[in-house]
Amino acid sequence: MDALPEIITLGDLNLDILFYLNRLPSKGGESLAPTLEVHPGGSAANVAVALSRLGLNVGFIGAVGNDVIGEFLLRNMESENVDVSLLARKKDYTGVMVIIVTRDGERTILGYRGANRLLSEKDIEEEYFKTIKYAFVSGYALLENPQKKAAYKMMKIAREKGAKILVDICEVLAGRTWSNLKKLLLLSDYLLMNEREFEMFIVDEKNISSIFEYGVEAIIVKRGGKGARTFTKQGVCDMPAFRVKAVDTTGAGDAFDAGFIYGIFRKYDMRRSLEIANALAAWKCKGRGARHLPKLKQLNNFLKKYSACKA
């Protein structure tokens, strides 16, 4: 990729090891998985790949270890045409997630974040942000230093460049008080979260107006099979989900985030952006692994079949 990216994501890059089981074993029990799959993963990395497949110019900032897994993930990101100029190498194992997927498509995760946590401010080069229009930060990148400091440095640079900033709120962040998250809220334009995180973070919908006082433009809530809901100063916007048979929900939230970013990058209105986000999430759920993601033509064919919308 020659041109500097217009969209930059920051967060984890992992190897996902997926076990497909009929049901979880009881405490102290054991189960033998009839199926095992290994895929690249990590929320911010998944978002970057999804956007690249839709034809956008994307960069990813993160860290891997000096190991075989790290090298594999680096080459994979390059093969997806994602710019990894600022992918750092650290003295720890590359992040690994063990994901257990049951017959209903739901997942249970056990992970080691490893090198991801060691991304530092020194790894963030301001020159890289010359052409940035949108920045995406995974909530997990805001949990502990030095990665947290690196994420905030990126957000500050993006803000100075006039870019819009999106943050996916993870459950740990959602449980913190607003006073502890003031810095985050002041640097965020869009907050994305699932229903559980929304309940923990907002507590009562009456509190939503207070969030907007920090400068946040919209709160986007991912509601799974119920679709999505967005809160803005103008009101509430609901968008139903697409009805598909879920094979694996791993990465569905990341796919949604990418679809929403694609919509606002293309200057679509809120409803259309939500519809594209729901479509991308639905497509992902039809296949295994977080990277079961469509090219733009495939997404448009899906939308043509289920909706009047076109990406």
PDB file of C-alpha atoms in Angstrom:
ATOM      1  CA  MET A   1       0.000   0.000   0.000  1.00  0.00           C
ATOM      2  CA  ASP A   2       1.643   3.242  -1.167  1.00  0.00           C
ATOM      3  CA  ALA A   3      -0.807   5.910   0.043  1.00  0.00           C
ATOM      4  CA  LEU A   4      -1.182   6.612   3.743  1.00  0.00           C
ATOM      5  CA  PRO A   5      -4.429   5.215   5.212  1.00  0.00           C
ATOM      6  CA  GLU A   6      -7.635   7.218   5.598  1.00  0.00           C
ATOM      7  CA  ILE A   7      -8.916   4.863   8.303  1.00  0.00           C
ATOM      8  CA  ILE A   8      -6.662   3.601  11.102  1.00  0.00           C
ATOM      9  CA  THR A   9      -7.598   1.003  13.711  1.00  0.00           C
ATOM     10  CA  LEU A  10      -5.702   0.338  16.934  1.00  0.00           C
ATOM     11  CA  GLY A  11      -6.015  -2.694  19.171  1.00  0.00           C
ATOM     12  CA  ASP A  12      -5.259  -6.387  19.398  1.00  0.00           C
ATOM     13  CA  LEU A  13      -4.040  -8.847  16.779  1.00  0.00           C
ATOM     14  CA  ASN A  14      -4.446 -12.456  17.911  1.00  0.00           C
ATOM     15  CA  LEU A  15      -4.476 -16.024  16.769  1.00  0.00           C
ATOM     16  CA  ASP A  16      -7.955 -17.477  17.356  1.00  0.00           C
ATOM     17  CA  ILE A  17      -8.123 -21.209  18.097  1.00  0.00           C
ATOM     18  CA  LEU A  18     -11.743 -22.315  17.761  1.00  0.00           C
ATOM     19  CA  PHE A  19     -13.226 -25.501  19.213  1.00  0.00           C
ATOM     20  CA  TYR A  20     -16.723 -26.403  18.007  1.00  0.00           C
ATOM     21  CA  LEU A  21     -18.684 -28.392  20.618  1.00  0.00           C
ATOM     22  CA  ASN A  22     -22.266 -29.545  20.999  1.00  0.00           C
ATOM     23  CA  ARG A  23     -22.196 -28.260  24.576  1.00  0.00           C
ATOM     24  CA  LEU A  24     -19.723 -27.069  27.191  1.00  0.00           C
ATOM     25  CA  PRO A  25     -18.403 -29.692  29.622  1.00  0.00           C
ATOM     26  CA  SER A  26     -19.569 -29.587  33.227  1.00  0.00           C
ATOM     27  CA  LYS A  27     -17.203 -28.194  35.871  1.00  0.00           C
ATOM     28  CA  GLY A  28     -14.270 -30.585  36.193  1.00  0.00           C
ATOM     29  CA  GLY A  29     -15.421 -32.514  33.126  1.00  0.00           C
ATOM     30  CA  GLU A  30     -13.946 -32.801  29.655  1.00  0.00           C
ATOM     31  CA  SER A  31     -15.098 -32.716  26.047  1.00  0.00           C
ATOM     32  CA  LEU A  32     -13.429 -33.715  22.800  1.00  0.00           C
ATOM     33  CA  ALA A  33     -14.154 -31.292  19.982  1.00  0.00           C
ATOM     34  CA  PRO A  34     -15.151 -32.904  16.673  1.00  0.00           C
ATOM     35  CA  THR A  35     -13.943 -29.758  14.874  1.00  0.00           C
ATOM     36  CA  LEU A  36     -10.990 -27.419  15.368  1.00  0.00           C
ATOM     37  CA  GLU A  37     -10.155 -24.322  13.316  1.00  0.00           C
ATOM     38  CA  VAL A  38      -7.411 -21.711  13.541  1.00  0.00           C
ATOM     39  CA  HIS A  39      -7.988 -18.152  12.274  1.00  0.00           C
ATOM     40  CA  PRO A  40      -6.413 -14.698  12.598  1.00  0.00           C
ATOM     41  CA  GLY A  41      -8.366 -12.475  15.006  1.00  0.00           C
ATOM     42  CA  GLY A  42      -8.363  -9.468  17.313  1.00  0.00           C
ATOM     43  CA  SER A  43     -11.157  -6.879  17.249  1.00  0.00           C
ATOM     44  CA  ALA A  44      -9.310  -3.904  15.751  1.00  0.00           C
ATOM     45  CA  ALA A  45      -7.533  -6.176  13.273  1.00  0.00           C
ATOM     46  CA  ASN A  46     -10.856  -7.733  12.234  1.00  0.00           C
ATOM     47  CA  VAL A  47     -12.336  -4.275  11.654  1.00  0.00           C
ATOM     48  CA  ALA A  48      -9.344  -3.309   9.513  1.00  0.00           C
ATOM     49  CA  VAL A  49      -9.616  -6.450   7.375  1.00  0.00           C
ATOM     50  CA  ALA A  50     -13.378  -6.015   6.921  1.00  0.00           C
ATOM     51  CA  LEU A  51     -12.928  -2.431   5.712  1.00  0.00           C
ATOM     52  CA  SER A  52     -10.071  -3.388   3.410  1.00  0.00           C
ATOM     53  CA  ARG A  53     -12.219  -6.079   1.779  1.00  0.00           C
ATOM     54  CA  LEU A  54     -14.822  -3.383   1.123  1.00  0.00           C
ATOM     55  CA  GLY A  55     -12.199  -1.443  -0.813  1.00  0.00           C
ATOM     56  CA  LEU A  56     -11.118   1.188   1.721  1.00  0.00           C
ATOM     57  CA  ASN A  57      -7.563   2.332   2.484  1.00  0.00           C
ATOM     58  CA  VAL A  58      -6.912   1.040   6.008  1.00  0.00           C
ATOM     59  CA  GLY A  59      -4.007   0.895   8.443  1.00  0.00           C
ATOM     60  CA  PHE A  60      -3.690  -1.169  11.622  1.00  0.00           C
ATOM     61  CA  ILE A  61      -1.612  -0.330  14.697  1.00  0.00           C
ATOM     62  CA  GLY A  62      -0.807  -3.079  17.184  1.00  0.00           C
ATOM     63  CA  ALA A  63       1.893  -5.411  18.480  1.00  0.00           C
ATOM     64  CA  VAL A  64       2.902  -9.052  18.104  1.00  0.00           C
ATOM     65  CA  GLY A  65       5.702 -11.144  19.559  1.00  0.00           C
ATOM     66  CA  ASN A  66       8.941 -12.223  17.910  1.00  0.00           C
ATOM     67  CA  ASP A  67       7.515 -15.654  17.215  1.00  0.00           C
ATOM     68  CA  VAL A  68       6.100 -17.782  14.419  1.00  0.00           C
ATOM     69  CA  ILE A  69       2.519 -16.798  15.217  1.00  0.00           C
ATOM     70  CA  GLY A  70       3.393 -13.106  15.056  1.00  0.00           C
ATOM     71  CA  GLU A  71       5.049 -13.554  11.675  1.00  0.00           C
ATOM     72  CA  PHE A  72       2.036 -15.484  10.374  1.00  0.00           C
ATOM     73  CA  LEU A  73      -0.370 -12.763  11.505  1.00  0.00           C
ATOM     74  CA  LEU A  74       1.790 -10.019  10.000  1.00  0.00           C
ATOM     75  CA  ARG A  75       1.866 -11.761   6.612  1.00  0.00           C
ATOM     76  CA  ASN A  76      -1.866 -12.379   6.797  1.00  0.00           C
ATOM     77  CA  MET A  77      -2.622  -8.688   7.368  1.00  0.00           C
ATOM     78  CA  GLU A  78      -0.399  -7.797   4.420  1.00  0.00           C
ATOM     79  CA  SER A  79      -2.244 -10.318   2.248  1.00  0.00           C
ATOM     80  CA  GLU A  80      -5.496  -8.542   3.185  1.00  0.00           C
ATOM     81  CA  ASN A  81      -4.025  -5.264   1.890  1.00  0.00           C
ATOM     82  CA  VAL A  82      -4.042  -3.692   5.360  1.00  0.00           C
ATOM     83  CA  ASP A  83      -1.121  -1.346   6.011  1.00  0.00           C
ATOM     84  CA  VAL A  84       0.921  -2.617   8.973  1.00  0.00           C
ATOM     85  CA  SER A  85       3.757  -0.077   8.899  1.00  0.00           C
ATOM     86  CA  LEU A  86       3.233   0.537  12.630  1.00  0.00           C
ATOM     87  CA  LEU A  87       2.867  -3.099  13.707  1.00  0.00           C
ATOM     88  CA  ALA A  88       5.421  -3.412  16.523  1.00  0.00           C
ATOM     89  CA  ARG A  89       7.380  -6.488  17.642  1.00  0.00           C
ATOM     90  CA  LYS A  90       7.601  -7.055  21.402  1.00  0.00           C
ATOM     91  CA  LYS A  91       9.327  -9.412  23.849  1.00  0.00           C
ATOM     92  CA  ASP A  92       6.279 -11.457  24.770  1.00  0.00           C
ATOM     93  CA  TYR A  93       4.148 -14.103  23.116  1.00  0.00           C
ATOM     94  CA  THR A  94       1.743 -13.020  20.405  1.00  0.00           C
ATOM     95  CA  GLY A  95      -1.842 -12.847  21.671  1.00  0.00           C
ATOM     96  CA  VAL A  96      -3.826 -16.095  21.532  1.00  0.00           C
ATOM     97  CA  MET A  97      -7.552 -16.620  22.099  1.00  0.00           C
ATOM     98  CA  VAL A  98      -9.134 -20.029  22.664  1.00  0.00           C
ATOM     99  CA  ILE A  99     -12.771 -19.765  21.582  1.00  0.00           C
ATOM    100  CA  ILE A 100     -15.331 -22.474  22.303  1.00  0.00           C
ATOM    101  CA  VAL A 101     -18.336 -22.314  19.997  1.00  0.00           C
ATOM    102  CA  THR A 102     -21.430 -24.333  20.934  1.00  0.00           C
ATOM    103  CA  ARG A 103     -24.157 -25.649  18.648  1.00  0.00           C
ATOM    104  CA  ASP A 104     -26.277 -22.484  19.014  1.00  0.00           C
ATOM    105  CA  GLY A 105     -23.410 -20.388  17.622  1.00  0.00           C
ATOM    106  CA  GLU A 106     -22.589 -18.740  20.952  1.00  0.00           C
ATOM    107  CA  ARG A 107     -18.999 -18.517  22.158  1.00  0.00           C
ATOM    108  CA  THR A 108     -16.924 -18.742  25.341  1.00  0.00           C
ATOM    109  CA  ILE A 109     -13.427 -17.228  25.296  1.00  0.00           C
ATOM    110  CA  LEU A 110     -10.189 -17.843  27.196  1.00  0.00           C
ATOM    111  CA  GLY A 111      -7.316 -15.642  26.104  1.00  0.00           C
ATOM    112  CA  TYR A 112      -3.792 -14.339  26.612  1.00  0.00           C
ATOM    113  CA  ARG A 113      -3.236 -10.793  25.267  1.00  0.00           C
ATOM    114  CA  GLY A 114       0.544 -10.986  25.482  1.00  0.00           C
ATOM    115  CA  ALA A 115       2.414  -8.604  23.161  1.00  0.00           C
ATOM    116  CA  ASN A 116      -0.755  -6.612  22.488  1.00  0.00           C
ATOM    117  CA  ARG A 117      -0.446  -4.944  25.897  1.00  0.00           C
ATOM    118  CA  LEU A 118       3.105  -3.758  25.188  1.00  0.00           C
ATOM    119  CA  LEU A 119       2.315  -1.347  22.368  1.00  0.00           C
ATOM    120  CA  SER A 120       3.795   1.983  23.510  1.00  0.00           C
ATOM    121  CA  GLU A 121       3.625   5.689  22.740  1.00  0.00           C
ATOM    122  CA  LYS A 122       6.987   5.387  20.961  1.00  0.00           C
ATOM    123  CA  ASP A 123       5.311   3.090  18.414  1.00  0.00           C
ATOM    124  CA  ILE A 124       2.869   5.839  17.358  1.00  0.00           C
ATOM    125  CA  GLU A 125       4.374   8.044  14.632  1.00  0.00           C
ATOM    126  CA  GLU A 126       2.496  11.277  13.905  1.00  0.00           C
ATOM    127  CA  GLU A 127       3.586  11.281  10.250  1.00  0.00           C
ATOM    128  CA  TYR A 128       1.448   8.175   9.715  1.00  0.00           C
ATOM    129  CA  PHE A 129      -1.756  10.160  10.367  1.00  0.00           C
ATOM    130  CA  LYS A 130      -1.376  12.739   7.588  1.00  0.00           C
ATOM    131  CA  THR A 131      -4.430  11.562   5.619  1.00  0.00           C
ATOM    132  CA  ILE A 132      -6.565  10.101   8.422  1.00  0.00           C
ATOM    133  CA  LYS A 133     -10.332  10.635   8.328  1.00  0.00           C
ATOM    134  CA  TYR A 134     -11.529   8.010  10.839  1.00  0.00           C
ATOM    135  CA  ALA A 135      -9.833   6.329  13.802  1.00  0.00           C
ATOM    136  CA  PHE A 136     -11.136   3.200  15.534  1.00  0.00           C
ATOM    137  CA  VAL A 137      -9.956   2.054  18.965  1.00  0.00           C
ATOM    138  CA  SER A 138     -10.875  -1.237  20.614  1.00  0.00           C
ATOM    139  CA  GLY A 139     -11.845  -0.864  24.271  1.00  0.00           C
ATOM    140  CA  TYR A 140      -9.353  -3.558  25.277  1.00  0.00           C
ATOM    141  CA  ALA A 141      -6.545  -1.244  24.137  1.00  0.00           C
ATOM    142  CA  LEU A 142      -7.627   1.217  26.851  1.00  0.00           C
ATOM    143  CA  LEU A 143      -7.349  -1.150  29.805  1.00  0.00           C
ATOM    144  CA  GLU A 144      -3.672  -1.092  30.768  1.00  0.00           C
ATOM    145  CA  ASN A 145      -0.421   0.710  30.044  1.00  0.00           C
ATOM    146  CA  PRO A 146       1.640   1.022  27.948  1.00  0.00           C
ATOM    147  CA  GLN A 147      -1.013   0.139  25.320  1.00  0.00           C
ATOM    148  CA  LYS A 148      -3.493   2.542  26.923  1.00  0.00           C
ATOM    149  CA  LYS A 149      -1.067   5.477  26.581  1.00  0.00           C
ATOM    150  CA  ALA A 150      -0.423   4.514  22.959  1.00  0.00           C
ATOM    151  CA  ALA A 151      -4.158   4.478  22.244  1.00  0.00           C
ATOM    152  CA  TYR A 152      -4.672   7.913  23.774  1.00  0.00           C
ATOM    153  CA  LYS A 153      -1.735   9.303  21.808  1.00  0.00           C
ATOM    154  CA  MET A 154      -3.336   8.003  18.618  1.00  0.00           C
ATOM    155  CA  MET A 155      -6.695   9.523  19.554  1.00  0.00           C
ATOM    156  CA  LYS A 156      -5.145  12.912  20.318  1.00  0.00           C
ATOM    157  CA  ILE A 157      -3.302  12.974  16.987  1.00  0.00           C
ATOM    158  CA  ALA A 158      -6.456  11.907  15.140  1.00  0.00           C
ATOM    159  CA  ARG A 159      -8.423  14.690  16.845  1.00  0.00           C
ATOM    160  CA  GLU A 160      -5.757  17.253  15.908  1.00  0.00           C
ATOM    161  CA  LYS A 161      -5.982  16.078  12.286  1.00  0.00           C
ATOM    162  CA  GLY A 162      -9.758  16.573  12.301  1.00  0.00           C
ATOM    163  CA  ALA A 163     -10.585  12.862  12.118  1.00  0.00           C
ATOM    164  CA  LYS A 164     -13.686  11.274  13.654  1.00  0.00           C
ATOM    165  CA  ILE A 165     -12.940   8.820  16.468  1.00  0.00           C
ATOM    166  CA  LEU A 166     -14.889   5.631  17.192  1.00  0.00           C
ATOM    167  CA  VAL A 167     -14.397   3.564  20.347  1.00  0.00           C
ATOM    168  CA  ASP A 168     -15.849   0.115  20.961  1.00  0.00           C
ATOM    169  CA  ILE A 169     -16.545  -0.040  24.694  1.00  0.00           C
ATOM    170  CA  CYS A 170     -15.567  -3.389  26.210  1.00  0.00           C
ATOM    171  CA  GLU A 171     -17.259  -4.722  29.343  1.00  0.00           C
ATOM    172  CA  VAL A 172     -14.421  -3.745  31.682  1.00  0.00           C
ATOM    173  CA  LEU A 173     -14.580  -0.112  30.524  1.00  0.00           C
ATOM    174  CA  ALA A 174     -18.379  -0.136  30.686  1.00  0.00           C
ATOM    175  CA  GLY A 175     -18.197  -0.908  34.396  1.00  0.00           C
ATOM    176  CA  ARG A 176     -16.131   2.170  35.200  1.00  0.00           C
ATOM    177  CA  THR A 177     -17.513   5.528  36.303  1.00  0.00           C
ATOM    178  CA  TRP A 178     -17.826   8.392  33.843  1.00  0.00           C
ATOM    179  CA  SER A 179     -15.415  10.479  35.911  1.00  0.00           C
ATOM    180  CA  ASN A 180     -12.765   7.804  35.303  1.00  0.00           C
ATOM    181  CA  LEU A 181     -13.552   7.866  31.587  1.00  0.00           C
ATOM    182  CA  LYS A 182     -13.728  11.645  31.103  1.00  0.00           C
ATOM    183  CA  LYS A 183     -10.590  11.660  28.940  1.00  0.00           C
ATOM    184  CA  LEU A 184     -12.034   8.920  26.731  1.00  0.00           C
ATOM    185  CA  LEU A 185     -15.411  10.628  26.371  1.00  0.00           C
ATOM    186  CA  LEU A 186     -13.846  13.969  25.443  1.00  0.00           C
ATOM    187  CA  LEU A 187     -11.896  12.283  22.632  1.00  0.00           C
ATOM    188  CA  SER A 188     -14.752  10.140  21.264  1.00  0.00           C
ATOM    189  CA  ASP A 189     -17.247  10.958  18.513  1.00  0.00           C
ATOM    190  CA  TYR A 190     -18.968   7.553  18.369  1.00  0.00           C
ATOM    191  CA  LEU A 191     -19.293   4.976  21.159  1.00  0.00           C
ATOM    192  CA  LEU A 192     -20.134   1.406  20.136  1.00  0.00           C
ATOM    193  CA  MET A 193     -21.254  -1.229  22.633  1.00  0.00           C
ATOM    194  CA  ASN A 194     -23.468  -4.278  23.098  1.00  0.00           C
ATOM    195  CA  GLU A 195     -26.628  -4.350  25.231  1.00  0.00           C
ATOM    196  CA  ARG A 196     -24.940  -5.583  28.400  1.00  0.00           C
ATOM    197  CA  GLU A 197     -22.238  -2.926  28.107  1.00  0.00           C
ATOM    198  CA  PHE A 198     -24.901  -0.284  27.456  1.00  0.00           C
ATOM    199  CA  GLU A 199     -26.763  -1.241  30.643  1.00  0.00           C
ATOM    200  CA  MET A 200     -23.546  -1.114  32.669  1.00  0.00           C
ATOM    201  CA  PHE A 201     -22.314   2.118  31.100  1.00  0.00           C
ATOM    202  CA  ILE A 202     -25.509   4.174  30.871  1.00  0.00           C
ATOM    203  CA  VAL A 203     -27.518   2.517  33.711  1.00  0.00           C
ATOM    204  CA  ASP A 204     -30.592   4.584  32.793  1.00  0.00           C
ATOM    205  CA  GLU A 205     -31.495   6.036  29.391  1.00  0.00           C
ATOM    206  CA  LYS A 206     -32.181   9.338  31.154  1.00  0.00           C
ATOM    207  CA  ASN A 207     -28.397   9.659  31.499  1.00  0.00           C
ATOM    208  CA  ILE A 208     -27.759   9.617  27.754  1.00  0.00           C
ATOM    209  CA  SER A 209     -28.055  13.372  27.297  1.00  0.00           C
ATOM    210  CA  SER A 210     -25.180  13.816  29.751  1.00  0.00           C
ATOM    211  CA  ILE A 211     -22.896  11.800  27.460  1.00  0.00           C
ATOM    212  CA  PHE A 212     -23.514  14.238  24.620  1.00  0.00           C
ATOM    213  CA  GLU A 213     -22.233  17.077  26.802  1.00  0.00           C
ATOM    214  CA  TYR A 214     -18.748  15.587  26.397  1.00  0.00           C
ATOM    215  CA  GLY A 215     -18.986  16.023  22.620  1.00  0.00           C
ATOM    216  CA  VAL A 216     -20.021  12.461  21.754  1.00  0.00           C
ATOM    217  CA  GLU A 217     -22.150  12.479  18.580  1.00  0.00           C
ATOM    218  CA  ALA A 218     -23.778   9.057  18.855  1.00  0.00           C
ATOM    219  CA  ILE A 219     -24.065   5.940  21.000  1.00  0.00           C
ATOM    220  CA  ILE A 220     -24.506   2.816  18.897  1.00  0.00           C
ATOM    221  CA  VAL A 221     -25.883  -0.279  20.635  1.00  0.00           C
ATOM    222  CA  LYS A 222     -25.421  -3.723  19.074  1.00  0.00           C
ATOM    223  CA  ARG A 223     -28.444  -5.822  20.026  1.00  0.00           C
ATOM    224  CA  GLY A 224     -27.699  -9.145  18.332  1.00  0.00           C
ATOM    225  CA  GLY A 225     -30.801 -10.708  16.820  1.00  0.00           C
ATOM    226  CA  LYS A 226     -32.795  -7.575  17.665  1.00  0.00           C
ATOM    227  CA  GLY A 227     -30.648  -5.412  15.393  1.00  0.00           C
ATOM    228  CA  ALA A 228     -29.151  -2.083  16.433  1.00  0.00           C
ATOM    229  CA  ARG A 229     -30.188   1.123  18.156  1.00  0.00           C
ATOM    230  CA  THR A 230     -28.517   4.508  17.959  1.00  0.00           C
ATOM    231  CA  PHE A 231     -28.921   7.448  20.318  1.00  0.00           C
ATOM    232  CA  THR A 232     -28.102  10.962  19.101  1.00  0.00           C
ATOM    233  CA  LYS A 233     -29.159  14.466  20.131  1.00  0.00           C
ATOM    234  CA  GLN A 234     -31.805  14.211  17.420  1.00  0.00           C
ATOM    235  CA  GLY A 235     -33.369  11.084  18.909  1.00  0.00           C
ATOM    236  CA  VAL A 236     -33.352   7.293  18.656  1.00  0.00           C
ATOM    237  CA  CYS A 237     -32.908   5.228  15.493  1.00  0.00           C
ATOM    238  CA  ASP A 238     -33.725   1.486  15.428  1.00  0.00           C
ATOM    239  CA  MET A 239     -32.689  -0.916  12.677  1.00  0.00           C
ATOM    240  CA  PRO A 240     -33.835  -4.570  12.707  1.00  0.00           C
ATOM    241  CA  ALA A 241     -31.381  -7.419  12.196  1.00  0.00           C
ATOM    242  CA  PHE A 242     -31.168  -9.587   9.088  1.00  0.00           C
ATOM    243  CA  ARG A 243     -32.529 -13.083   9.668  1.00  0.00           C
ATOM    244  CA  VAL A 244     -29.814 -15.655   8.961  1.00  0.00           C
ATOM    245  CA  LYS A 245     -28.890 -19.015  10.487  1.00  0.00           C
ATOM    246  CA  ALA A 246     -26.015 -18.278  12.869  1.00  0.00           C
ATOM    247  CA  VAL A 247     -23.148 -20.743  12.563  1.00  0.00           C
ATOM    248  CA  ASP A 248     -20.638 -18.786  14.656  1.00  0.00           C
ATOM    249  CA  THR A 249     -21.043 -15.338  16.256  1.00  0.00           C
ATOM    250  CA  THR A 250     -17.287 -14.859  16.793  1.00  0.00           C
ATOM    251  CA  GLY A 251     -16.382 -11.418  15.468  1.00  0.00           C
ATOM    252  CA  ALA A 252     -19.968 -10.355  14.718  1.00  0.00           C
ATOM    253  CA  GLY A 253     -19.544  -7.176  16.753  1.00  0.00           C
ATOM    254  CA  ASP A 254     -16.339  -6.354  14.891  1.00  0.00           C
ATOM    255  CA  ALA A 255     -18.092  -6.870  11.557  1.00  0.00           C
ATOM    256  CA  PHE A 256     -20.877  -4.554  12.714  1.00  0.00           C
ATOM    257  CA  ASP A 257     -18.338  -1.890  13.690  1.00  0.00           C
ATOM    258  CA  ALA A 258     -16.691  -2.128  10.275  1.00  0.00           C
ATOM    259  CA  GLY A 259     -20.031  -1.845   8.490  1.00  0.00           C
ATOM    260  CA  PHE A 260     -20.943   1.238  10.487  1.00  0.00           C
ATOM    261  CA  ILE A 261     -17.577   2.865   9.789  1.00  0.00           C
ATOM    262  CA  TYR A 262     -17.993   2.092   6.096  1.00  0.00           C
ATOM    263  CA  GLY A 263     -21.391   3.791   6.120  1.00  0.00           C
ATOM    264  CA  ILE A 264     -20.284   7.003   7.793  1.00  0.00           C
ATOM    265  CA  PHE A 265     -17.080   7.077   5.716  1.00  0.00           C
ATOM    266  CA  ARG A 266     -19.272   7.038   2.609  1.00  0.00           C
ATOM    267  CA  LYS A 267     -21.346   9.871   4.149  1.00  0.00           C
ATOM    268  CA  TYR A 268     -24.495   7.734   4.381  1.00  0.00           C
ATOM    269  CA  ASP A 269     -27.191   8.683   6.876  1.00  0.00           C
ATOM    270  CA  MET A 270     -27.594   6.888  10.187  1.00  0.00           C
ATOM    271  CA  ARG A 271     -30.252   4.398   9.053  1.00  0.00           C
ATOM    272  CA  ARG A 272     -28.310   3.321   5.999  1.00  0.00           C
ATOM    273  CA  SER A 273     -25.078   3.027   7.983  1.00  0.00           C
ATOM    274  CA  LEU A 274     -26.839   0.846  10.566  1.00  0.00           C
ATOM    275  CA  GLU A 275     -28.331  -1.336   7.849  1.00  0.00           C
ATOM    276  CA  ILE A 276     -24.912  -1.936   6.312  1.00  0.00           C
ATOM    277  CA  ALA A 277     -23.524  -2.669   9.790  1.00  0.00           C
ATOM    278  CA  ASN A 278     -26.274  -5.225  10.459  1.00  0.00           C
ATOM    279  CA  ALA A 279     -25.727  -6.789   7.033  1.00  0.00           C
ATOM    280  CA  LEU A 280     -22.001  -7.216   7.609  1.00  0.00           C
ATOM    281  CA  ALA A 281     -22.639  -8.767  11.040  1.00  0.00           C
ATOM    282  CA  ALA A 282     -25.240 -11.142   9.583  1.00  0.00           C
ATOM    283  CA  TRP A 283     -22.879 -12.209   6.815  1.00  0.00           C
ATOM    284  CA  LYS A 284     -20.160 -12.931   9.368  1.00  0.00           C
ATOM    285  CA  CYS A 285     -22.490 -15.106  11.470  1.00  0.00           C
ATOM    286  CA  LYS A 286     -23.168 -17.369   8.481  1.00  0.00           C
ATOM    287  CA  GLY A 287     -19.608 -18.721   8.581  1.00  0.00           C
ATOM    288  CA  ARG A 288     -16.892 -19.775  10.981  1.00  0.00           C
ATOM    289  CA  GLY A 289     -14.181 -17.542  12.386  1.00  0.00           C
ATOM    290  CA  ALA A 290     -14.046 -13.782  12.862  1.00  0.00           C
ATOM    291  CA  ARG A 291     -12.802 -13.234   9.303  1.00  0.00           C
ATOM    292  CA  HIS A 292     -15.809 -14.719   7.495  1.00  0.00           C
ATOM    293  CA  LEU A 293     -16.256 -11.334   5.826  1.00  0.00           C
ATOM    294  CA  PRO A 294     -17.538 -10.286   2.392  1.00  0.00           C
ATOM    295  CA  LYS A 295     -16.054  -8.332  -0.476  1.00  0.00           C
ATOM    296  CA  LEU A 296     -18.064  -5.281  -1.532  1.00  0.00           C
ATOM    297  CA  LYS A 297     -19.800  -7.117  -4.398  1.00  0.00           C
ATOM    298  CA  GLN A 298     -20.860  -9.931  -2.059  1.00  0.00           C
ATOM    299  CA  LEU A 299     -22.180  -7.426   0.476  1.00  0.00           C
ATOM    300  CA  ASN A 300     -24.171  -5.613  -2.201  1.00  0.00           C
ATOM    301  CA  ASN A 301     -25.649  -8.905  -3.442  1.00  0.00           C
ATOM    302  CA  PHE A 302     -26.647  -9.728   0.144  1.00  0.00           C
ATOM    303  CA  LEU A 303     -28.263  -6.313   0.557  1.00  0.00           C
ATOM    304  CA  LYS A 304     -29.998  -6.653  -2.804  1.00  0.00           C
ATOM    305  CA  LYS A 305     -31.511  -9.939  -1.664  1.00  0.00           C
ATOM    306  CA  TYR A 306     -32.644  -8.753   1.762  1.00  0.00           C
ATOM    307  CA  SER A 307     -32.947  -4.971   1.400  1.00  0.00           C
ATOM    308  CA  ALA A 308     -33.296  -2.063  -1.003  1.00  0.00           C
ATOM    309  CA  CYS A 309     -30.045  -0.620   0.361  1.00  0.00           C
ATOM    310  CA  LYS A 310     -26.723  -0.721  -1.499  1.00  0.00           C
ATOM    311  CA  ALA A 311     -23.297  -0.233   0.100  1.00  0.00           C
TER     312      ALA A 311
END
